[in-house]
mmCIF file of C-alpha atoms in Angstrom:
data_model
loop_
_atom_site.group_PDB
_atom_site.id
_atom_site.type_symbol
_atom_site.label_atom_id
_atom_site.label_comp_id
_atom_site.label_asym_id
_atom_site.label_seq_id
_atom_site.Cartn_x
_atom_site.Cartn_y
_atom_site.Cartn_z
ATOM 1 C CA UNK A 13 88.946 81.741 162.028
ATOM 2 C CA UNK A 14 90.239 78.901 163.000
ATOM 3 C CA UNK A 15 92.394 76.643 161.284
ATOM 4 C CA UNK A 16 93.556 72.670 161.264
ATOM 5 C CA UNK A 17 93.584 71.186 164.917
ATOM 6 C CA UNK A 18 91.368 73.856 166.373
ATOM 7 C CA UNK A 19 88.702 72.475 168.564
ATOM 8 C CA UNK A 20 86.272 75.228 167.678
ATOM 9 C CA UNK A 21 83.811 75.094 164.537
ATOM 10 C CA UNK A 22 86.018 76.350 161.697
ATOM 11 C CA UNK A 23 82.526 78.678 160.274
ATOM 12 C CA UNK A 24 79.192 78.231 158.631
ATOM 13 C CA UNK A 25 79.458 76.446 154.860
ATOM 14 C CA UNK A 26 76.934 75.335 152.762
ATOM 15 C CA UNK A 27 76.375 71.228 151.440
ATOM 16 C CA UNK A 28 75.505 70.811 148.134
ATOM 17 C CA UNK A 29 74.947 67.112 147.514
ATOM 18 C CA UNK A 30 73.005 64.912 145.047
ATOM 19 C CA UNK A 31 73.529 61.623 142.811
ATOM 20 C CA UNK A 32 75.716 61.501 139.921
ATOM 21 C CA UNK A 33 74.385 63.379 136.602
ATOM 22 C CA UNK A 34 72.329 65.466 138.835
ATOM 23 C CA UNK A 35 73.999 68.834 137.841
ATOM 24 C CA UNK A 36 75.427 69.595 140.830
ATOM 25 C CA UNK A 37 78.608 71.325 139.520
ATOM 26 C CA UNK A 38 76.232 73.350 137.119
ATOM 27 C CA UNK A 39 74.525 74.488 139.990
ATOM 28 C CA UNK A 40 77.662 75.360 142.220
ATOM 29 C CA UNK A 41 79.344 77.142 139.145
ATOM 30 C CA UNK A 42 75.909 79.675 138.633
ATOM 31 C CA UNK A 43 76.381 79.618 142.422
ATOM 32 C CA UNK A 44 79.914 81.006 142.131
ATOM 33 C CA UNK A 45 78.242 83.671 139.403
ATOM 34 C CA UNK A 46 76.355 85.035 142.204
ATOM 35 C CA UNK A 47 78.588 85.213 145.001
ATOM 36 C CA UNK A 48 82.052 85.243 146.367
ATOM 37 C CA UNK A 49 82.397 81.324 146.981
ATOM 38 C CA UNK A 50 85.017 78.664 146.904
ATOM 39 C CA UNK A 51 84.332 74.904 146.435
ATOM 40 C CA UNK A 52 85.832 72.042 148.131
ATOM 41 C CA UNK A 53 84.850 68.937 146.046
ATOM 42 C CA UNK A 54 83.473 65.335 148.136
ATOM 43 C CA UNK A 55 84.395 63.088 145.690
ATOM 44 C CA UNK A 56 86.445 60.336 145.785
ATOM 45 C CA UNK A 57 87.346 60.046 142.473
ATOM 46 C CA UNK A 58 87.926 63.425 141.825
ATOM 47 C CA UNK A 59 90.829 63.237 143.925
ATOM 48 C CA UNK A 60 92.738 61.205 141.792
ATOM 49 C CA UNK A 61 95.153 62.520 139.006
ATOM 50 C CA UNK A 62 95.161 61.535 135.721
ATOM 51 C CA UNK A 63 91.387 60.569 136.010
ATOM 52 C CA UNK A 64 89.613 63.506 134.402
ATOM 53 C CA UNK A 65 87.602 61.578 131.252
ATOM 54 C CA UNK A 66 85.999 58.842 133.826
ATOM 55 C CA UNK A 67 85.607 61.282 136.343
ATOM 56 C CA UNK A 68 84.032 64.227 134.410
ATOM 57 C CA UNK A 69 86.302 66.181 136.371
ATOM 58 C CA UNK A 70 85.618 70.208 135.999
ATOM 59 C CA UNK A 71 87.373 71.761 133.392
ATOM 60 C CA UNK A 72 90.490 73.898 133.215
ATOM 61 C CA UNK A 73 88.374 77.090 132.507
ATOM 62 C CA UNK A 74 86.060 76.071 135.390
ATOM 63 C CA UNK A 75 88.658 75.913 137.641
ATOM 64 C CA UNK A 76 90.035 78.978 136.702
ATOM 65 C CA UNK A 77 86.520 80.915 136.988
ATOM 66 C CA UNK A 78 86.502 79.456 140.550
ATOM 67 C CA UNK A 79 88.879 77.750 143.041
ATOM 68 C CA UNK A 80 88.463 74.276 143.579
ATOM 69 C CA UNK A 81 89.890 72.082 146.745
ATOM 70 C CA UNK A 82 90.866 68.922 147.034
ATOM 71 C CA UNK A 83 90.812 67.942 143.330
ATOM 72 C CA UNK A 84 93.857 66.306 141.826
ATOM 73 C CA UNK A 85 95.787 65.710 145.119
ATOM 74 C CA UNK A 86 96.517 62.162 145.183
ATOM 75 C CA UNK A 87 98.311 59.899 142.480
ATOM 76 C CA UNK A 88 96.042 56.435 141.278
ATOM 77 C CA UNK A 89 98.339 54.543 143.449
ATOM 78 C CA UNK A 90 97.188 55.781 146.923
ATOM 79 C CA UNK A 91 94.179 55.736 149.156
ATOM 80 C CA UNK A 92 92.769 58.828 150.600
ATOM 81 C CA UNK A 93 90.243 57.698 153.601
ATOM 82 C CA UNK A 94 87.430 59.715 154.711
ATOM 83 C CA UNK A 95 88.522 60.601 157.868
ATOM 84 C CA UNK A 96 91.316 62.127 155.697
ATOM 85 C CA UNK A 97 88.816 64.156 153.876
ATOM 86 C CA UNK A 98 86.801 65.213 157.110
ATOM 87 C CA UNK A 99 89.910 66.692 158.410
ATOM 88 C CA UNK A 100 91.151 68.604 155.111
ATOM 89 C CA UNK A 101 87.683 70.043 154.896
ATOM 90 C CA UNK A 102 87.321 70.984 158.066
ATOM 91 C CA UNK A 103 90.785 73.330 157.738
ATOM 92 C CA UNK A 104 89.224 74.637 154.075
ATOM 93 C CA UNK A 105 86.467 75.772 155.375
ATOM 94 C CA UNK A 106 87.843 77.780 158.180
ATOM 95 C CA UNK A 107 90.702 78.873 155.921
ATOM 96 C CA UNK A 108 87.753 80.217 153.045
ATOM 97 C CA UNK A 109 85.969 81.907 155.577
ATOM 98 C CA UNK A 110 89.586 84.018 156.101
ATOM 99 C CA UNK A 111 89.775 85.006 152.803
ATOM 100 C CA UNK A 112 86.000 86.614 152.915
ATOM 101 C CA UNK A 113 84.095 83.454 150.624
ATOM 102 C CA UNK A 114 81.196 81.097 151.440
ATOM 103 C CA UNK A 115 82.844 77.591 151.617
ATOM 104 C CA UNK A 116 80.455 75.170 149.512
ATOM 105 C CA UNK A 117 80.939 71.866 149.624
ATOM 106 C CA UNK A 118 80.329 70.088 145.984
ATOM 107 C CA UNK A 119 79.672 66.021 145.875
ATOM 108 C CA UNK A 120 78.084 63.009 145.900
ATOM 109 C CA UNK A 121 80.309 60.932 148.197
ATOM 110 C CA UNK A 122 77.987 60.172 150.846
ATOM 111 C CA UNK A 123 80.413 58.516 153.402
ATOM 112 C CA UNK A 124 82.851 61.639 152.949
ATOM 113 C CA UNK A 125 79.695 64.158 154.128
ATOM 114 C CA UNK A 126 78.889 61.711 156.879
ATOM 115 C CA UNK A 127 82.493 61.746 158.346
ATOM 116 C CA UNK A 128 82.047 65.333 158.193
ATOM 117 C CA UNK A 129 78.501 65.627 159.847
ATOM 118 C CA UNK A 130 79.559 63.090 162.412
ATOM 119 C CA UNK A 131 82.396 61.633 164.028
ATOM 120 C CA UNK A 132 84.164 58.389 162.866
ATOM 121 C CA UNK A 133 84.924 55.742 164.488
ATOM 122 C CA UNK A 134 88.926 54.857 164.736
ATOM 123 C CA UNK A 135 88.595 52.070 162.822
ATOM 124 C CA UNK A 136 91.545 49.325 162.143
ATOM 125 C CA UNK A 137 93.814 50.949 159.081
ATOM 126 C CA UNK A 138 94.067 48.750 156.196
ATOM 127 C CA UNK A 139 95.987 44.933 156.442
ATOM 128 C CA UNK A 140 96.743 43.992 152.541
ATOM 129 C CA UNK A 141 97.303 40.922 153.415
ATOM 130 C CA UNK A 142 93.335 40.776 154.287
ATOM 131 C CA UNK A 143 92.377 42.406 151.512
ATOM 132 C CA UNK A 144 94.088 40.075 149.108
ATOM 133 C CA UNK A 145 92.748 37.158 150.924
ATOM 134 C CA UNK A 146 89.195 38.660 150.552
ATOM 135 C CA UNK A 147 90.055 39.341 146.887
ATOM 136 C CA UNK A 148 90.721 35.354 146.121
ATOM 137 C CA UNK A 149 87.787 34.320 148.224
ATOM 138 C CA UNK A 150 85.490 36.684 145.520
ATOM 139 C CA UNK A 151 86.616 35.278 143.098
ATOM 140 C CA UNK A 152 86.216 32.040 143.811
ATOM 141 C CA UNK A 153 82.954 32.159 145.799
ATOM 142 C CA UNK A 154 81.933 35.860 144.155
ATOM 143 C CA UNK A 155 80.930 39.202 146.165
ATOM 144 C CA UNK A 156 77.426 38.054 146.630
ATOM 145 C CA UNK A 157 79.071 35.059 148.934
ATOM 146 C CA UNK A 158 80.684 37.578 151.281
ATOM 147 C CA UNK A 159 78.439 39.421 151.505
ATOM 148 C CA UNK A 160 76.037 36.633 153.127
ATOM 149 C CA UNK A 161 78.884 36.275 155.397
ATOM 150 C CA UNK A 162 79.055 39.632 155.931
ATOM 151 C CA UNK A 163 75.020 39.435 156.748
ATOM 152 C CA UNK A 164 76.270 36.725 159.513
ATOM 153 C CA UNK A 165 79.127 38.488 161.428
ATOM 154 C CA UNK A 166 77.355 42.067 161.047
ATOM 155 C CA UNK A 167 73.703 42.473 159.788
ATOM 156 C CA UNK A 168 73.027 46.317 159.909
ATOM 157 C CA UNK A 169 76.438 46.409 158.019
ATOM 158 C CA UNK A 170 74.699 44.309 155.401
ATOM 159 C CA UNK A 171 71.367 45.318 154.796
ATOM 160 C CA UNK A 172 72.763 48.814 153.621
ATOM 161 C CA UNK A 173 74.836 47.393 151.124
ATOM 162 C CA UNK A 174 74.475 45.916 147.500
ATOM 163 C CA UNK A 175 75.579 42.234 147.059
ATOM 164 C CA UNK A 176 78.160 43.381 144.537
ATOM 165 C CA UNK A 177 79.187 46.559 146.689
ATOM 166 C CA UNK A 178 82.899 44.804 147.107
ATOM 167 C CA UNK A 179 84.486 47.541 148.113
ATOM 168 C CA UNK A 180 82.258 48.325 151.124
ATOM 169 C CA UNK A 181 81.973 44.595 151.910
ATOM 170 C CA UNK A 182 85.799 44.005 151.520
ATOM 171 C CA UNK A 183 86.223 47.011 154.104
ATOM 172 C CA UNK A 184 83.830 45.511 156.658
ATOM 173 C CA UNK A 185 84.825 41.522 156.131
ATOM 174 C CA UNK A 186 88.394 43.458 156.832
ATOM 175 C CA UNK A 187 87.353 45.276 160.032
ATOM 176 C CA UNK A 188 86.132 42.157 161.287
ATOM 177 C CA UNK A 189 88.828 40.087 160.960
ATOM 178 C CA UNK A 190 91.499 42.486 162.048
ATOM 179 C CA UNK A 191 89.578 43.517 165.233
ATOM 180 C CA UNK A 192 87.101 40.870 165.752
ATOM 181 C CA UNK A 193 84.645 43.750 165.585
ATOM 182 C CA UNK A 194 81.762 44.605 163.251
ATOM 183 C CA UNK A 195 81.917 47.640 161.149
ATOM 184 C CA UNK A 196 78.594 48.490 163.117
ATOM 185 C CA UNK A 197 79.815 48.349 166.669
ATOM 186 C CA UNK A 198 83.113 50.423 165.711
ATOM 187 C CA UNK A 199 80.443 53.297 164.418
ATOM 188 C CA UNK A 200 78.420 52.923 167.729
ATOM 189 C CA UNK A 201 80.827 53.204 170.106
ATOM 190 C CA UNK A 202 81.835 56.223 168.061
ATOM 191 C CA UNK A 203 78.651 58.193 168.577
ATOM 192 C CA UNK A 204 78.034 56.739 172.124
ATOM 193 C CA UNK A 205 81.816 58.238 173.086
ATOM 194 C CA UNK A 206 82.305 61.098 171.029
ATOM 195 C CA UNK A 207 84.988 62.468 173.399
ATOM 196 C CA UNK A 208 87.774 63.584 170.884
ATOM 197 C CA UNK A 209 86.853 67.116 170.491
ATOM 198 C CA UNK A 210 88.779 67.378 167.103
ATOM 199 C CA UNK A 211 86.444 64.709 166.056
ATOM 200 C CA UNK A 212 83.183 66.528 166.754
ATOM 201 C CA UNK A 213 80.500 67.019 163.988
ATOM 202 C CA UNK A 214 79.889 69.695 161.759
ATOM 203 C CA UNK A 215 76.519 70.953 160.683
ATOM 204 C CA UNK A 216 75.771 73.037 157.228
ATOM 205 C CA UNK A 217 74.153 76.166 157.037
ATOM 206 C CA UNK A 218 72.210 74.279 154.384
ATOM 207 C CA UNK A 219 72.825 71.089 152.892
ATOM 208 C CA UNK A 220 70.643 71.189 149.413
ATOM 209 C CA UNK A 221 70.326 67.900 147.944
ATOM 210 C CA UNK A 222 69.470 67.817 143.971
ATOM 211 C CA UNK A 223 67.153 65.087 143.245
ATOM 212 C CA UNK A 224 64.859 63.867 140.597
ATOM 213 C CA UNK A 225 61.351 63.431 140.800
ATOM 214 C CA UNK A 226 61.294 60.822 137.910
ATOM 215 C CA UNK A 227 64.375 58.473 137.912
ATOM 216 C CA UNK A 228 63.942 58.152 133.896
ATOM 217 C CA UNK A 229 65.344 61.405 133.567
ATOM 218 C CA UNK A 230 68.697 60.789 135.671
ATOM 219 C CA UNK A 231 69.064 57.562 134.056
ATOM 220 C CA UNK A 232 69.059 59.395 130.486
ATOM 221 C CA UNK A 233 71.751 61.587 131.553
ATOM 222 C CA UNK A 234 74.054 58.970 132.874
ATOM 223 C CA UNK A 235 73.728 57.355 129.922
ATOM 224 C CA UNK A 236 74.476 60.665 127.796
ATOM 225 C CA UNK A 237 77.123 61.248 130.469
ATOM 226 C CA UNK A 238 78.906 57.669 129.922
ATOM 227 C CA UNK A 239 78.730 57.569 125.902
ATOM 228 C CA UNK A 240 80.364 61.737 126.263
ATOM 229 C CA UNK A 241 83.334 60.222 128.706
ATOM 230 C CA UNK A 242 83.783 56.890 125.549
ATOM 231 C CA UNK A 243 83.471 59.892 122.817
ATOM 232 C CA UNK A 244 85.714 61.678 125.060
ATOM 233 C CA UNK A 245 88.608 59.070 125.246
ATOM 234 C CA UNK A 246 87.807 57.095 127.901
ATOM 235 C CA UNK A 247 89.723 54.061 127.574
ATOM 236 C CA UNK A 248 92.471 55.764 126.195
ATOM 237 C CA UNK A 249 92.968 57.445 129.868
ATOM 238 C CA UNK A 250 92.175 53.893 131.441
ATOM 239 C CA UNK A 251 94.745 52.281 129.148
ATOM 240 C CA UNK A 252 97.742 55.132 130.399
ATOM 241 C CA UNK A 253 96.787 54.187 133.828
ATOM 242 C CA UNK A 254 97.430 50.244 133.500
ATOM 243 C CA UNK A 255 100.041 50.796 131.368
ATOM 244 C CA UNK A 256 101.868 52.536 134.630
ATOM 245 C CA UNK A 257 102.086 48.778 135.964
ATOM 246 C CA UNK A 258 101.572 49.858 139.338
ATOM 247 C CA UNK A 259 98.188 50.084 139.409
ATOM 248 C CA UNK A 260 95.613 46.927 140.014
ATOM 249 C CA UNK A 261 91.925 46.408 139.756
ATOM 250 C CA UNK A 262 92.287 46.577 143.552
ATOM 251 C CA UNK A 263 92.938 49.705 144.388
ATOM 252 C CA UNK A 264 90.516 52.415 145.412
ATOM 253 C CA UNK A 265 91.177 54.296 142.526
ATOM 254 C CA UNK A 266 90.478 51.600 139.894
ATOM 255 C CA UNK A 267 87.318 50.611 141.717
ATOM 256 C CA UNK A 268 85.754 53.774 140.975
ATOM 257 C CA UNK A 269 82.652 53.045 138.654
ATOM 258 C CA UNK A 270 83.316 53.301 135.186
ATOM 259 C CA UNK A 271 86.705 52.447 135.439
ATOM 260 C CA UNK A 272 86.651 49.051 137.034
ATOM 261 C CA UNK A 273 84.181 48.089 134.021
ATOM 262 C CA UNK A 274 86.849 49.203 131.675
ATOM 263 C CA UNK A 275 90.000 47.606 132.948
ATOM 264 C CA UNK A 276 87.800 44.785 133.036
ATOM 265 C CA UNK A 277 86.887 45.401 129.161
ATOM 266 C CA UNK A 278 90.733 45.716 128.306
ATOM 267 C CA UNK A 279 91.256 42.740 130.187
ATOM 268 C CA UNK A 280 89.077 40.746 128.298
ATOM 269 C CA UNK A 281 90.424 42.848 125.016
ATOM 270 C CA UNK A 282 94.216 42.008 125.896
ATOM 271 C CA UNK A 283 93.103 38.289 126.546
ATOM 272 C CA UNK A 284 92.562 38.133 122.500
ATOM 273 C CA UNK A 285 88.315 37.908 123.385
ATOM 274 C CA UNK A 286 88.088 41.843 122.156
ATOM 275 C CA UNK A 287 84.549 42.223 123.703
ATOM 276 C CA UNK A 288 82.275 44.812 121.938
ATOM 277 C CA UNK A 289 82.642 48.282 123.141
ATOM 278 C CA UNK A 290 78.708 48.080 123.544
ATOM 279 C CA UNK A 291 79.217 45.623 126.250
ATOM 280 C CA UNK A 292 81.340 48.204 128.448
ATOM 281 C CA UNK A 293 78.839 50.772 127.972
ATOM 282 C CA UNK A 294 76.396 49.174 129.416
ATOM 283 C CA UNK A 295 78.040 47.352 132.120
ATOM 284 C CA UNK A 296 78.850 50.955 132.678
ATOM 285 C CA UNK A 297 75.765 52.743 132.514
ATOM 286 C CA UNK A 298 74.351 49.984 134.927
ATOM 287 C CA UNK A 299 76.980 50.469 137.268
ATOM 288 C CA UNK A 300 76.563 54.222 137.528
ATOM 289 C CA UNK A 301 72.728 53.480 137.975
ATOM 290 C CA UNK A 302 73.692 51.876 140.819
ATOM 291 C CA UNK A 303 75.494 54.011 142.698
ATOM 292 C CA UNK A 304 73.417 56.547 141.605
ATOM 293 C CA UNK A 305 70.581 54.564 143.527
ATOM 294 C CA UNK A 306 73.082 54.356 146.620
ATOM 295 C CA UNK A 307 73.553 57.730 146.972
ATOM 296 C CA UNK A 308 69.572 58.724 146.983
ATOM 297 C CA UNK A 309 69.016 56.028 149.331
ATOM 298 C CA UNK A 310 72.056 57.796 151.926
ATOM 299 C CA UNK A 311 70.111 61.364 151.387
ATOM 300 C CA UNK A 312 67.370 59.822 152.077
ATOM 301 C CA UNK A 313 68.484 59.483 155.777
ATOM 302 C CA UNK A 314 69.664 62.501 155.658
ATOM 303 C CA UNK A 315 66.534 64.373 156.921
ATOM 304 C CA UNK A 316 67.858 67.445 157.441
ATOM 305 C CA UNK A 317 68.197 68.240 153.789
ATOM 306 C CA UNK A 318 66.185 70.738 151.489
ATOM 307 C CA UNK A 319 65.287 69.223 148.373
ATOM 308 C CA UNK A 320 65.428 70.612 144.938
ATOM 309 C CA UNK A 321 63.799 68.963 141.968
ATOM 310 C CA UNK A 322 66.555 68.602 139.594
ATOM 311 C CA UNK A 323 64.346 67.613 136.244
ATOM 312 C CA UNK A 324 62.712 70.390 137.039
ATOM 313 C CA UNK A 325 63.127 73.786 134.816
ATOM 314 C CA UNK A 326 63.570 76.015 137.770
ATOM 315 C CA UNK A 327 65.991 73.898 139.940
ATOM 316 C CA UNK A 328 69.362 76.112 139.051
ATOM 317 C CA UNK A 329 67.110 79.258 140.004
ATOM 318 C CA UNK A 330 65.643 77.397 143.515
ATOM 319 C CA UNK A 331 69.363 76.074 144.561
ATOM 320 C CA UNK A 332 70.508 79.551 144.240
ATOM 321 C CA UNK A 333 68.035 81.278 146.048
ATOM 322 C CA UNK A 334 68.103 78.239 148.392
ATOM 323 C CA UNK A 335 72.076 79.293 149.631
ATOM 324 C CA UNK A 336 71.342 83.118 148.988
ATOM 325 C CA UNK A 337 68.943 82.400 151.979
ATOM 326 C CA UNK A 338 71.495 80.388 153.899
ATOM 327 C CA UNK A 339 74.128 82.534 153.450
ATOM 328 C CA UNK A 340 72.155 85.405 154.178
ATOM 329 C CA UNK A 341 71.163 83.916 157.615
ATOM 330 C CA UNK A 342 74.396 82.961 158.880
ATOM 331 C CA UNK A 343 76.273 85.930 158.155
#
C-alpha cells in the first residue's frame, strides 16, 4: 500500500458526506457495526482540542468502538489548511487499507473533500498583517462591504459566497492582495497544470451524501442539536478557551459556527450588557442554518454523489447497503 509521498493512489475508500445534523456519524458508526472500517473525520472543527460541546465531537465510547483520525490534533491556537488535510488523508487511507479496513471518510467540510477530489492550487500562505487589515476594514465598513469588493476584483469567487461568509471572503480579499491574483485564477491554473503528481486527485469508491428531502426537518434538528450543546455546557467550554488569552475571535478555530456567536455573547456579557441567552441561541441556530445551506449547495455540484434521504425511515439501512455495494465492488 502505499504510504505519504507515494505518487500512486494510496486504495479505494468510501465518502460519506452531508450537512450538519444530518446523522452522518450515526450512519458511519452502524457502518462500523457491519464491517471492519476506520474513519478519518473532514471536519474542521473537529480538529481542534478542547472543542468537544460546540463541536458535538464523538464520544469517548465511540471512539473506543471505532478508530477515529484526525480528531483532536491541533490546539485552538493554530490553523490546519486543507491542503494539510488532503495530504494526511491521503497517507490514512493507504495506511487503513494495510491494516485490512475500509477507510471511510466522515464530514461535512466541503473544501477539505474538494482538496481531496482535486488538486489545489499553491496558493499565497497566510500574511497577518492582511488579515488584520481586512479585520478593521469589516468592522468599519462590515463583511457585506468586502464582499462587493470582493465581487469587483474576482466575481466567480463571489457569487459562491454569503455576504457574511468572512472567513472565505477574508481568505480571497487576502489572496488578492498578496499576489495580485484572484482566488479564481489560482484554482484554474491549478486544474489547467495539474503537473505535481503528489497533487493528483482522488476519487471514492462511493461518496454517499445524506440529504433531506424537506429542509424543516434538518432545521428541527439543528435546533435540538444547538439547545443539547447550551444544556451541555456550551459556554462554559467557550469561556475556558478565552480565558487561555491567546485565543481571538480571529482565528480559525473561534470562527467555527457556534462559537463565534458565543464569544460574541460573552463579549457583550463581560461588557456589563448581559444579553439574554435566547439571543445566542438563535444567532446560533441561524448560523448553523447557514452553513448547513452552504454545504447542500457544494454537494450539489458534486454530481457524482448517491443520495440518501436522510428524513427518511430507511436512510441508516440504504447508506449501509449503499457502501456494502461499494466495498463489495472494489475489493
Amino acid at each position: 500500500m502505499a504510504k505519504s509521498g507515494a505518487l500512486e493512489p494510496p486504495g479505494a475508500f468510501v465518502a460519506l458526506a452531508g450537512p450538519t445534523a444530518s446523522g452522518k456519524s450515526a450512519a458511519a458508526l452502524a457502518l462500523a457495526r457491519e464491517m471492519p472500517v476506520e474513519i478519518v473525520s473532514v471536519d474542521s472543527a473537529l480538529v481542534y482540542r478542547g472543542m468537544d460541546i460546540g463541536t458535538a465531537k464523538p464520544t469517548p465510547s465511540e471512539r473506543a468502538a471505532v478508530p477515529h483520525h484526525l480528531i483532536d490534533i491541533r490546539d485552538a491556537a493554530q490553523a490546519y489548511s486543507a491542503a494539510e488535510f488532503a495530504a494526511d488523508a491521503r497517507r490514512l487511507i493507504g495506511e487503513i487499507h494495510s491494516r485490512g479496513a475500509l477507510p471511510l471518510l466522515v464530514g461535512g467540510t466541503m473544501l477539505y473533500f474538494k482538496a481531496l477530489f482535486a488538486p489545489l492550487a499553491a496558493m499565497p500562505s497566510a500574511d497577518a498583517a492582511v488579515r488584520a487589515e481586512l479585520d478593521a476594514q469589516a468592522r468599519i465598513q462590515g463583511w457585506p462591504a468586502l464582499h462587493a469588493e470582493l465581487a469587483r476584483i474576482d466575481p466567480p469567487t463571489a457569487a459562491r459566497l454569503a455576504p457574511h461568509d468572512s472567513q472565505r471572503i477574508q481568505r480571497a480579499l487576502e489572496v488578492w492582495r498578496v499576489s495580485g491574483r484572484s482566488l479564481s485564477q489560482w484554482h484554474a491554473d491549478a486544474h489547467a497544470a495539474p503537473d505535481a503528481p503528489a497533487a493528483a486527485a482522488l476519487a471514492p469508491a462511493l461518496l454517499l451524501s445524506l440529504e433531506p428531502l424537506e429542509r424543516a426537518w434538518l432545521h428541527q434538528r439543528i435546533a435540538l442539536r444547538f439547545d443539547q450543546m447550551l444544556a451541555g455546557g456550551f459556554l462554559d467550554e467557550v469561556r475556558r478557551l478565552r480565558a487561555r488569552g491567546d485565543l481571538s475571535p480571529q482565528l480559525p478555530s473561534m470562527r467555527c459556527v457556534g462559537f463565534r456567536q458565543a464569544w460574541e455573547w460573552l463579549d457583550a456579557a463581560d461588557a456589563g450588557h448581559a444579553p439574554p441567552v435566547g439571543l445566542l441561541r438563535e444567532r446560533g441556530i441561524a448560523a448553523t442554518r447557514q452553513l448547513a445551506k452552504r454545504q447542500l449547495t457544494w454537494l450539489r455540484g458534486m454530481p457524482q454523489r448517491r443520495v440518501v434521504a436522510c428524513d427518511q425511515p430507511d436512510a441508516l439501512a440504504l447508506a449501509v447497503r449503499a457502501v456494502h455495494d461499494a466495498a463489495k465492488a472494489s475489493s
